[in-house]
Coordinates of C-alpha atoms in Angstrom, one line a residue:
M1 CA -0.2 -0.2 -0.3
Q2 CA 1.1 3.4 -1.1
W3 CA 1.6 6.4 1.4
H4 CA -1.6 8.3 -0.9
E5 CA -3.6 5.2 -0.2
L6 CA -2.6 5.1 3.2
Q7 CA -4.0 9.0 3.6
Q8 CA -7.1 8.1 1.6
S9 CA -8.7 5.0 3.4
S10 CA -8.2 6.5 7.2
R11 CA -10.6 8.2 9.1
H12 CA -10.1 10.6 11.7
Q13 CA -13.1 11.3 13.9
P14 CA -12.5 13.5 16.8
S15 CA -13.9 14.2 20.2
V16 CA -16.8 16.4 20.6
I17 CA -14.5 19.3 21.9
R18 CA -12.6 19.5 19.1
T19 CA -15.2 18.3 16.3
V20 CA -15.6 21.8 14.5
L21 CA -12.0 22.2 14.8
L22 CA -10.7 19.0 13.3
F23 CA -13.4 18.3 10.6
L24 CA -11.0 19.6 7.9
W25 CA -8.0 17.6 9.0
A26 CA -10.3 14.4 9.1
S27 CA -11.6 15.1 5.7
C28 CA -8.3 16.0 4.0
G29 CA -7.4 12.0 5.3
L30 CA -4.6 10.4 7.6
Y31 CA -1.2 11.3 8.5
L32 CA 1.2 9.0 9.9
A33 CA 2.5 10.0 13.1
G34 CA 4.3 9.2 16.6
C35 CA 6.4 9.5 19.1
S36 CA 8.8 9.8 16.7
S37 CA 6.9 11.5 14.5
F38 CA 6.1 12.9 11.1
T39 CA 3.3 15.2 11.3
S40 CA 1.6 17.3 8.6
T41 CA -0.6 20.6 9.2
P42 CA -3.8 21.3 7.5
V43 CA -2.0 23.8 4.9
D44 CA 1.1 21.5 4.4
I45 CA -1.1 18.1 3.5
L46 CA -1.3 19.6 0.2
E47 CA 2.2 18.2 -0.5
Q48 CA 3.0 14.4 0.6
P49 CA 4.7 14.9 3.9
A50 CA 8.3 13.9 4.3
I51 CA 9.4 11.0 6.2
A52 CA 12.6 9.1 7.0
A53 CA 13.3 6.8 4.4
E54 CA 13.7 4.2 7.3
Q55 CA 10.4 5.0 8.8
A56 CA 8.8 5.0 5.0
A57 CA 10.0 1.3 4.6
V58 CA 8.7 0.2 7.7
I59 CA 5.8 1.5 7.1
E60 CA 5.4 -0.1 3.5
A61 CA 6.1 -3.7 4.8
I62 CA 3.9 -3.5 7.9
T63 CA 0.8 -2.3 6.0
K64 CA 1.7 -4.9 2.8
Q65 CA 1.1 -7.4 6.2
L66 CA -2.4 -6.0 7.3
P67 CA -5.0 -8.2 6.7
I68 CA -7.2 -7.9 3.2
N69 CA -9.5 -5.1 3.2
S70 CA -8.7 -3.7 6.4
T71 CA -8.7 0.3 7.2
L72 CA -5.8 2.3 9.0
I73 CA -8.1 4.5 11.8
L74 CA -7.4 6.6 14.3
P75 CA -9.2 6.6 17.9
Q76 CA -12.2 8.5 17.8
R77 CA -10.6 10.9 20.4
A78 CA -7.1 10.7 19.6
N79 CA -4.5 12.9 20.5
Q80 CA -1.9 11.6 18.1
Q81 CA -2.3 12.5 14.7
G82 CA -1.5 9.2 13.0
A83 CA -2.7 5.7 13.0
I84 CA 1.2 4.1 13.4
Q85 CA 3.0 5.5 16.1
Y86 CA 6.9 4.5 17.0
V87 CA 7.1 4.0 21.0
D88 CA 9.7 2.0 23.0
L89 CA 7.0 -0.2 25.2
D90 CA 9.7 -2.8 26.7
N91 CA 12.6 -0.2 27.4
D92 CA 14.6 -2.1 25.2
Q93 CA 16.0 1.0 23.5
T94 CA 14.5 -0.1 20.5
D95 CA 11.0 0.8 19.3
E96 CA 7.9 -1.2 18.7
V97 CA 5.6 -0.1 16.2
I98 CA 1.9 0.0 17.2
V99 CA -1.1 0.2 14.5
S100 CA -4.5 1.1 14.9
Y101 CA -6.9 -0.2 12.1
Q102 CA -10.3 -1.9 11.3
D103 CA -10.6 -5.2 9.7
Q104 CA -12.9 -5.9 6.4
Y105 CA -16.2 -6.4 9.1
R106 CA -15.1 -3.6 10.7
Q107 CA -13.9 -4.8 13.8
P108 CA -11.3 -2.3 15.4
E109 CA -8.1 -3.8 16.6
I110 CA -4.3 -2.6 17.7
L111 CA -1.4 -4.4 16.4
I112 CA 2.1 -4.2 18.0
W113 CA 5.0 -4.6 15.8
K114 CA 8.2 -5.8 17.2
Q115 CA 11.5 -6.2 14.7
L116 CA 13.7 -9.4 14.8
P117 CA 17.4 -9.3 14.9
N118 CA 17.4 -9.9 11.0
E119 CA 15.5 -6.6 10.6
Q120 CA 12.3 -8.5 9.8
W121 CA 8.9 -7.0 11.5
Y122 CA 6.5 -9.5 12.4
V123 CA 3.0 -9.0 15.1
F124 CA 4.0 -9.3 18.6
T125 CA 0.6 -8.8 20.1
R126 CA -3.0 -8.2 18.8
I127 CA -5.1 -6.6 21.1
R128 CA -9.0 -6.4 20.5
A129 CA -12.2 -6.6 22.1
S130 CA -14.9 -8.7 20.9
L131 CA -18.1 -6.5 21.6
A132 CA -16.0 -3.0 20.2
S133 CA -17.7 -1.5 17.4
E134 CA -15.0 1.1 17.3
L135 CA -12.0 2.3 18.8
D136 CA -12.6 5.5 21.0
W137 CA -9.2 6.2 22.7
L138 CA -5.6 5.2 22.8
Q139 CA -3.1 6.7 25.0
I140 CA 0.5 5.7 25.9
V141 CA 1.3 6.2 29.4
D142 CA 3.7 5.3 32.2
I143 CA 1.0 5.4 34.7
D144 CA 3.1 3.7 37.5
Q145 CA 6.2 6.1 36.6
D146 CA 8.3 3.1 36.8
G147 CA 9.6 3.9 33.5
T148 CA 8.0 1.6 31.0
K149 CA 5.0 2.6 29.1
E150 CA 1.4 1.0 29.2
L151 CA -1.3 1.4 26.8
L152 CA -5.4 2.6 27.9
V153 CA -7.4 1.1 25.2
G154 CA -10.9 2.8 25.0
W155 CA -13.4 0.6 23.1
I156 CA -16.8 1.6 22.0
I157 CA -19.3 -1.0 23.2
D158 CA -23.0 0.1 22.9
D159 CA -25.1 2.8 21.0
E160 CA -25.4 4.9 24.1
R161 CA -21.5 5.8 23.3
N162 CA -20.6 3.7 26.6
G163 CA -16.9 1.9 26.4
L164 CA -14.5 -0.4 27.8
L165 CA -11.2 0.9 28.9
E166 CA -8.4 -1.7 29.4
L167 CA -4.9 -1.1 30.7
Y168 CA -2.0 -3.0 29.1
S169 CA 1.7 -3.6 29.5
I170 CA 4.1 -5.4 27.2
T171 CA 6.0 -6.3 30.2
E172 CA 3.9 -7.2 32.7
S173 CA 0.2 -8.4 31.3
E174 CA 0.0 -12.3 31.2
Q175 CA 0.8 -13.4 27.3
T176 CA -0.5 -16.5 26.1
K177 CA 0.5 -17.6 22.3
P178 CA -2.7 -18.7 20.1
D179 CA -2.0 -22.2 18.7
D180 CA -1.9 -20.5 15.2
S181 CA 0.9 -18.5 15.2
E182 CA 4.6 -19.2 15.9
L183 CA 4.9 -15.8 17.2
E184 CA 2.4 -13.5 17.8
M185 CA 1.2 -13.3 21.7
Q186 CA -2.2 -12.4 23.0
L187 CA -1.9 -9.9 26.0
Q188 CA -4.3 -9.8 29.1
P189 CA -5.4 -6.7 30.2
L190 CA -4.2 -5.6 33.7
A191 CA -7.4 -4.0 34.4
T192 CA -10.8 -3.5 32.9
Y193 CA -13.2 -0.8 33.5
E194 CA -16.5 0.5 32.2
Y195 CA -17.0 4.1 31.2
H196 CA -19.0 7.0 29.1
M197 CA -15.6 9.4 29.4
T198 CA -12.3 9.3 30.1
A199 CA -9.6 12.0 30.7
L200 CA -5.7 11.4 31.7
N201 CA -4.0 13.5 34.4
E202 CA -1.4 15.0 31.4
T203 CA 0.5 15.8 34.2
F204 CA 1.9 12.7 34.8
S205 CA 0.7 10.7 31.5
N206 CA 3.5 11.1 29.7
G207 CA 6.5 10.2 32.2
A208 CA 8.8 13.0 31.6
G209 CA 9.4 16.4 33.7
S210 CA 7.4 13.9 36.7
A211 CA 9.4 11.7 39.2
P212 CA 8.1 8.8 41.0
E213 CA 8.0 10.3 44.3
L214 CA 5.6 13.1 43.4
I215 CA 3.1 10.3 42.5
S216 CA 1.3 9.3 45.9
E217 CA -1.9 7.3 46.2
R218 CA -3.9 10.6 46.6
T219 CA -2.6 11.8 43.3
M220 CA -5.5 11.5 40.3
Q221 CA -4.2 9.9 37.1
L222 CA -7.7 9.0 35.8
A223 CA -11.1 10.3 35.8
L224 CA -14.0 8.5 34.3
I225 CA -17.3 9.4 33.7
T226 CA -20.3 6.3 34.0
K227 CA -23.6 6.1 32.7
K228 CA -26.1 3.5 34.1
K229 CA -29.8 2.9 33.7
Q230 CA -31.7 3.2 37.1
E231 CA -33.1 0.2 37.9
D232 CA -36.7 1.5 38.9
H233 CA -36.5 4.3 35.5
A234 CA -35.9 2.1 32.3
Q235 CA -35.8 5.6 30.8
S236 CA -33.4 7.4 33.6
E237 CA -30.2 7.3 33.3
V238 CA -27.2 7.8 36.5
Y239 CA -24.0 9.2 36.2
Q240 CA -21.0 9.2 38.0
L241 CA -17.6 10.5 38.1
V242 CA -14.9 8.6 39.2
V243 CA -11.0 9.5 40.3
Y244 CA -8.6 6.8 40.1
G245 CA -5.0 7.1 41.6
W246 CA -2.1 4.6 41.3
S247 CA -1.4 2.4 44.2
A248 CA 1.9 1.1 44.7
Q249 CA 0.9 -1.4 47.3
Q250 CA -1.4 -2.8 45.0
Q251 CA 0.3 -2.5 42.0
Q252 CA -2.9 -0.8 40.1
L253 CA -5.3 1.8 40.6
I254 CA -7.4 2.4 42.9
P255 CA -11.2 4.4 43.0
L256 CA -9.9 7.7 45.2
A257 CA -13.4 9.5 45.1
T258 CA -16.6 9.5 43.6
T259 CA -19.9 11.6 42.9
T260 CA -23.2 11.5 41.6
L261 CA -23.6 14.1 38.8
N262 CA -26.6 15.9 37.5
S263 CA -28.7 13.5 35.1
E264 CA -30.8 15.9 34.0
V265 CA -28.7 16.8 31.3
N266 CA -28.4 15.6 27.4
D267 CA -25.1 14.1 27.7
Y268 CA -21.8 15.0 29.3
T269 CA -19.6 16.3 26.6
V270 CA -16.4 17.7 28.6
L271 CA -14.5 15.9 31.0
Q272 CA -10.8 17.3 32.3
I273 CA -8.4 16.3 35.2
G274 CA -5.3 18.4 36.4
N275 CA -5.2 21.1 38.7
I276 CA -7.5 23.8 39.4
A277 CA -5.7 25.9 41.5
R278 CA -1.7 25.9 42.8
A279 CA -1.6 22.5 44.7
R280 CA -5.1 21.8 44.3
Q281 CA -6.4 18.9 42.5
G282 CA -9.6 18.6 40.0
V283 CA -12.0 18.0 37.7
I284 CA -14.1 19.9 35.4
V285 CA -17.1 17.9 33.9
E286 CA -19.6 19.7 31.1
A287 CA -23.0 18.6 30.2
S288 CA -25.1 19.7 27.2
V289 CA -28.6 21.5 28.6
G290 CA -31.2 22.1 26.6
A291 CA -31.1 23.4 23.0
H292 CA -27.7 25.3 23.3
G293 CA -26.7 25.6 26.8
T294 CA -23.6 24.0 28.8
L295 CA -23.6 23.0 32.6
S296 CA -20.1 23.5 33.9
T297 CA -18.8 22.5 36.9
M298 CA -15.2 22.2 38.8
Y299 CA -14.9 19.7 41.6
L300 CA -12.0 19.8 44.2
F301 CA -10.5 16.5 45.3
T302 CA -9.8 16.6 48.9
G303 CA -8.2 13.3 49.6
D304 CA -11.4 11.2 49.6
K305 CA -14.1 13.4 48.3
L306 CA -15.0 15.6 45.3
Q307 CA -16.6 18.7 46.1
A308 CA -18.2 21.0 43.7
I309 CA -16.7 24.5 43.2
I310 CA -19.3 27.1 41.3
P311 CA -17.8 30.6 40.3
K312 CA -20.4 33.1 41.3
Q313 CA -20.1 34.4 38.0
M314 CA -21.6 31.5 36.9
A315 CA -25.7 31.1 37.9
D316 CA -25.1 27.4 39.4
G317 CA -22.7 26.9 36.3
F318 CA -24.9 27.6 33.6
N319 CA -23.6 28.6 30.2
E320 CA -25.9 29.7 27.1
S321 CA -23.7 28.5 24.8
S322 CA -21.5 25.6 24.2
A323 CA -18.4 25.5 26.4
F324 CA -15.2 23.9 26.4
S325 CA -13.4 24.3 29.7
R326 CA -9.3 23.5 29.7
D327 CA -6.2 25.1 30.6
M328 CA -6.6 27.8 28.0
N329 CA -2.7 29.4 28.4
E330 CA -1.4 26.3 29.0
D331 CA -0.4 27.4 32.8
G332 CA -0.8 23.8 34.1
I333 CA -4.0 24.8 35.8
L334 CA -7.6 24.4 34.2
E335 CA -9.8 27.3 33.4
L336 CA -13.6 27.5 33.3
E337 CA -14.7 28.7 30.0
W338 CA -17.6 31.8 30.7
R339 CA -20.0 32.1 27.7
V340 CA -21.1 36.0 27.4
A341 CA -23.6 37.5 25.0
A342 CA -21.7 39.9 23.4
P343 CA -23.5 43.5 24.9
D344 CA -25.0 44.6 21.3
S345 CA -26.8 41.1 21.4
V346 CA -30.1 42.0 23.5
D347 CA -33.3 41.1 21.8
K348 CA -31.1 38.7 19.3
S349 CA -32.2 35.4 18.1
Y350 CA -29.4 32.5 19.8
A351 CA -28.0 32.6 16.1
E352 CA -27.6 36.2 15.8
T353 CA -25.9 36.2 19.1
T354 CA -22.4 36.6 19.4
Y355 CA -20.7 35.0 22.6
I356 CA -17.4 36.2 24.3
S357 CA -15.3 33.9 26.1
K358 CA -14.2 34.9 30.1
W359 CA -11.8 32.5 30.9
L360 CA -12.2 32.1 34.8
Q361 CA -9.3 31.0 37.1
W362 CA -9.9 29.7 40.5
D363 CA -7.7 31.5 43.7
G364 CA -8.1 27.9 45.8
R365 CA -9.8 30.0 48.2
E366 CA -13.2 31.8 47.4
S367 CA -12.7 33.3 44.6
F368 CA -12.8 32.8 40.9
H369 CA -10.9 35.9 38.5
I370 CA -10.7 36.6 34.9
I371 CA -7.7 36.0 33.4
Q372 CA -8.5 36.7 30.0
E373 CA -11.4 37.2 27.7
Q374 CA -11.2 36.0 24.1
I375 CA -13.2 35.7 20.5
N376 CA -13.4 32.2 19.5
D377 CA -13.9 31.5 15.9
Y378 CA -14.0 27.4 15.7
R379 CA -14.2 27.8 11.7
Y380 CA -11.0 28.4 11.6
N381 CA -9.4 27.6 15.0
V382 CA -8.1 31.3 15.7
A383 CA -8.7 32.9 19.2
I384 CA -8.7 36.8 19.7
N385 CA -6.9 37.8 23.5
I386 CA -8.8 40.9 23.9
P387 CA -6.7 43.4 26.3
A388 CA -8.0 43.3 30.1
T389 CA -8.3 47.5 29.4
W390 CA -10.7 46.8 26.6
S391 CA -13.1 44.8 29.1
D392 CA -17.0 46.6 28.9
H393 CA -15.7 48.8 26.0
Y394 CA -16.1 46.4 23.2
T395 CA -18.2 44.4 20.7
I396 CA -17.8 42.1 17.9
D397 CA -20.3 41.2 15.0
F398 CA -19.8 37.9 12.9
T399 CA -22.3 38.9 10.3
E400 CA -20.8 38.2 6.8
R401 CA -21.5 41.7 5.0
E402 CA -19.1 41.0 2.2
E403 CA -16.9 38.2 0.8
K404 CA -14.6 37.0 3.1
Q405 CA -15.0 38.7 6.1
L406 CA -14.7 37.3 9.1
F407 CA -16.0 39.9 12.0
E408 CA -15.9 43.8 12.5
L409 CA -14.3 44.7 15.7
F410 CA -16.7 47.7 17.9
Y411 CA -15.9 50.5 20.5
W412 CA -19.0 50.0 22.6
D413 CA -20.7 53.1 24.6
K414 CA -22.3 51.2 27.3
E415 CA -24.0 54.1 28.3
N416 CA -25.9 54.8 25.1
K417 CA -25.9 51.5 23.8
V418 CA -24.4 52.5 20.7
R419 CA -21.3 50.6 19.2
Y420 CA -18.6 52.8 16.7
L421 CA -16.6 50.4 13.9
L422 CA -12.7 50.0 15.0
A423 CA -11.8 47.3 12.5
T424 CA -12.9 44.6 10.3
V425 CA -10.8 41.3 9.6
Y426 CA -10.8 39.0 6.9
A427 CA -10.5 35.3 6.0
V428 CA -8.2 34.2 2.8
E429 CA -7.2 30.9 1.4
Q430 CA -3.4 31.8 0.9
Q431 CA -3.5 30.9 -2.6
K432 CA -6.6 33.4 -3.2
W433 CA -5.2 36.1 -1.2
H434 CA -2.9 38.1 -3.9
K435 CA -5.8 38.3 -6.1
W436 CA -8.1 38.9 -3.1
L437 CA -6.0 42.0 -2.3
V438 CA -5.5 43.8 -5.5
D439 CA -9.7 43.6 -6.0
E440 CA -10.0 44.9 -2.7
R441 CA -8.1 47.7 -3.5
S442 CA -9.3 49.0 -5.9
K443 CA -12.7 48.9 -3.8
Q444 CA -11.3 50.6 -0.7
E445 CA -8.6 53.3 0.1
A446 CA -7.7 51.9 3.4
E447 CA -4.6 49.2 3.5
F448 CA -4.7 46.1 5.0
T449 CA -2.7 44.8 7.5
I450 CA -1.9 40.9 7.9
V451 CA -2.4 39.4 11.5
W452 CA -2.2 35.9 11.8
R453 CA -1.2 33.0 9.2
D454 CA -2.9 29.6 10.0
S455 CA -3.8 26.5 8.3
G456 CA -3.6 27.5 4.8
N457 CA -5.5 31.1 5.8
I458 CA -4.3 34.7 6.0
F459 CA -6.4 36.9 8.2
A460 CA -6.2 40.4 7.5
M461 CA -7.5 43.6 9.5
M462 CA -8.8 47.1 7.7
P463 CA -9.1 50.0 10.4
A464 CA -12.1 51.7 10.4
S465 CA -11.3 54.7 8.0
L466 CA -14.2 57.1 9.3
A467 CA -13.4 59.8 12.2
I468 CA -14.8 59.1 15.8
S469 CA -18.0 60.3 16.2
N470 CA -18.7 63.9 17.8
D471 CA -21.2 62.0 19.9
L472 CA -18.7 60.4 22.2
S473 CA -17.5 62.6 25.4
S474 CA -13.8 63.5 25.0
E475 CA -12.7 61.0 27.4
K476 CA -14.8 58.3 25.4
Q477 CA -12.9 59.5 22.3
A478 CA -9.8 58.7 24.1
V479 CA -10.5 55.4 24.6
Y480 CA -11.5 55.0 21.7
M481 CA -8.4 56.2 19.9
K482 CA -6.4 54.5 22.6
M483 CA -8.2 50.9 21.3
K484 CA -7.7 51.9 17.5
E485 CA -3.5 52.2 18.3
Q486 CA -3.5 48.9 19.8
L487 CA -4.8 47.6 17.0
Q488 CA -1.9 48.4 14.6
S489 CA 0.2 45.4 16.8
A490 CA -3.1 43.4 16.1
E491 CA -0.9 40.7 15.6
Q492 CA -0.2 39.6 19.2
F493 CA -3.7 39.3 19.8
F494 CA -3.8 36.2 17.6
Q495 CA -3.5 32.8 18.6
P496 CA -4.4 29.3 17.7
L497 CA -7.8 28.3 19.8
Y498 CA -6.4 24.9 19.8
R499 CA -2.7 23.7 19.3
E500 CA -2.4 20.0 18.2

């Protein structure tokens, strides 16, 4: 099987959090990648990615030995960018090759390949679940921090998206050899867990930068949400949140705390585990409620319990639109995303309303503080960080009034409820940029400033050309002019919404 065939035959169906952002990645095909990775960005896939000749030879040799009519796949919630990964799973200083695929009957499987002294590759083990309909999750982690990586494999087993999570180690799992195989071993899972959603504490999930002594039995490493039917109400579900930590004494993951979640929801969509403040462990869960809303809850892990922490800014943790809480600024602390309607959205329908993200970080005591306001566009995976001095002085409109227009940014006079244009931002495909620029310059005198490039698109800003209205007081005019001045270096406002 050739490279282009591998790309075309594979699918990438991302998690709910990244569905909008990664749709283009999925539709464009599969990238082969791994711990020693050869990856591509969306714009790069216009050309065949360059990979090492040795790895290309291995890929070709392995894919030729896959079962007939099989297809390489990515897990539904994939952190990696490829179905083939190189990882040293047994600390023998030689990488194994991990391949995820589905057979001709659409049964998902994982193959682990090892290399013989004569440099030939063979299937060391095959991992499968008899009831699995999809491969949901594949994490390669050093869960016990002993220097050897384990595999966490999640399988979807029913129409309710419930799963079976299995923990494997090629050095510790019980191994049996099928009668019809000379070399292939069959691994037995070290542990099995039922789940509806899963999340790893990424502080300790990659085995890097954290010594074993930092892991204690009170350290959360894995969080699961389970979903089960109530025994006396066949139509009702009970959701529970369970957090696990590694027990050196028992040599397994043990439950540390459990709490029952709100069942009056459509479904749970976000599960994050990690630090929720300095030296405070916790979990964030989010669920879809009503037609568009989100119920966001932060839980503090106290050592044996999970205690709900609700910001005063958010009534009962309710968001009017979809929220995707996470560590948005990569400081190692999880933040809550508070979605607030833009100030000029009064009397607008939901479809016409623009929402601003206000990121809340807990101080570990009593208060949540806004650490960043953001304008997010999931179509282009772009976030615009709003300066703190702009708070209550701006609004935004995503109405597309002309071709390629992304949004208009306004100064907001909150006393008089009037907005004044600051700038217009456009998103143009890179290959169409020069023609579009020539056409626009023929229609408008103002100059465009390139403020961001990402995923094959160029983002350009055109400042408002009209003078500020005399209806504004001199104080408000000064604020407007200061904001317009800051937009001259607007490139510092832009960043990827998600970093892949």
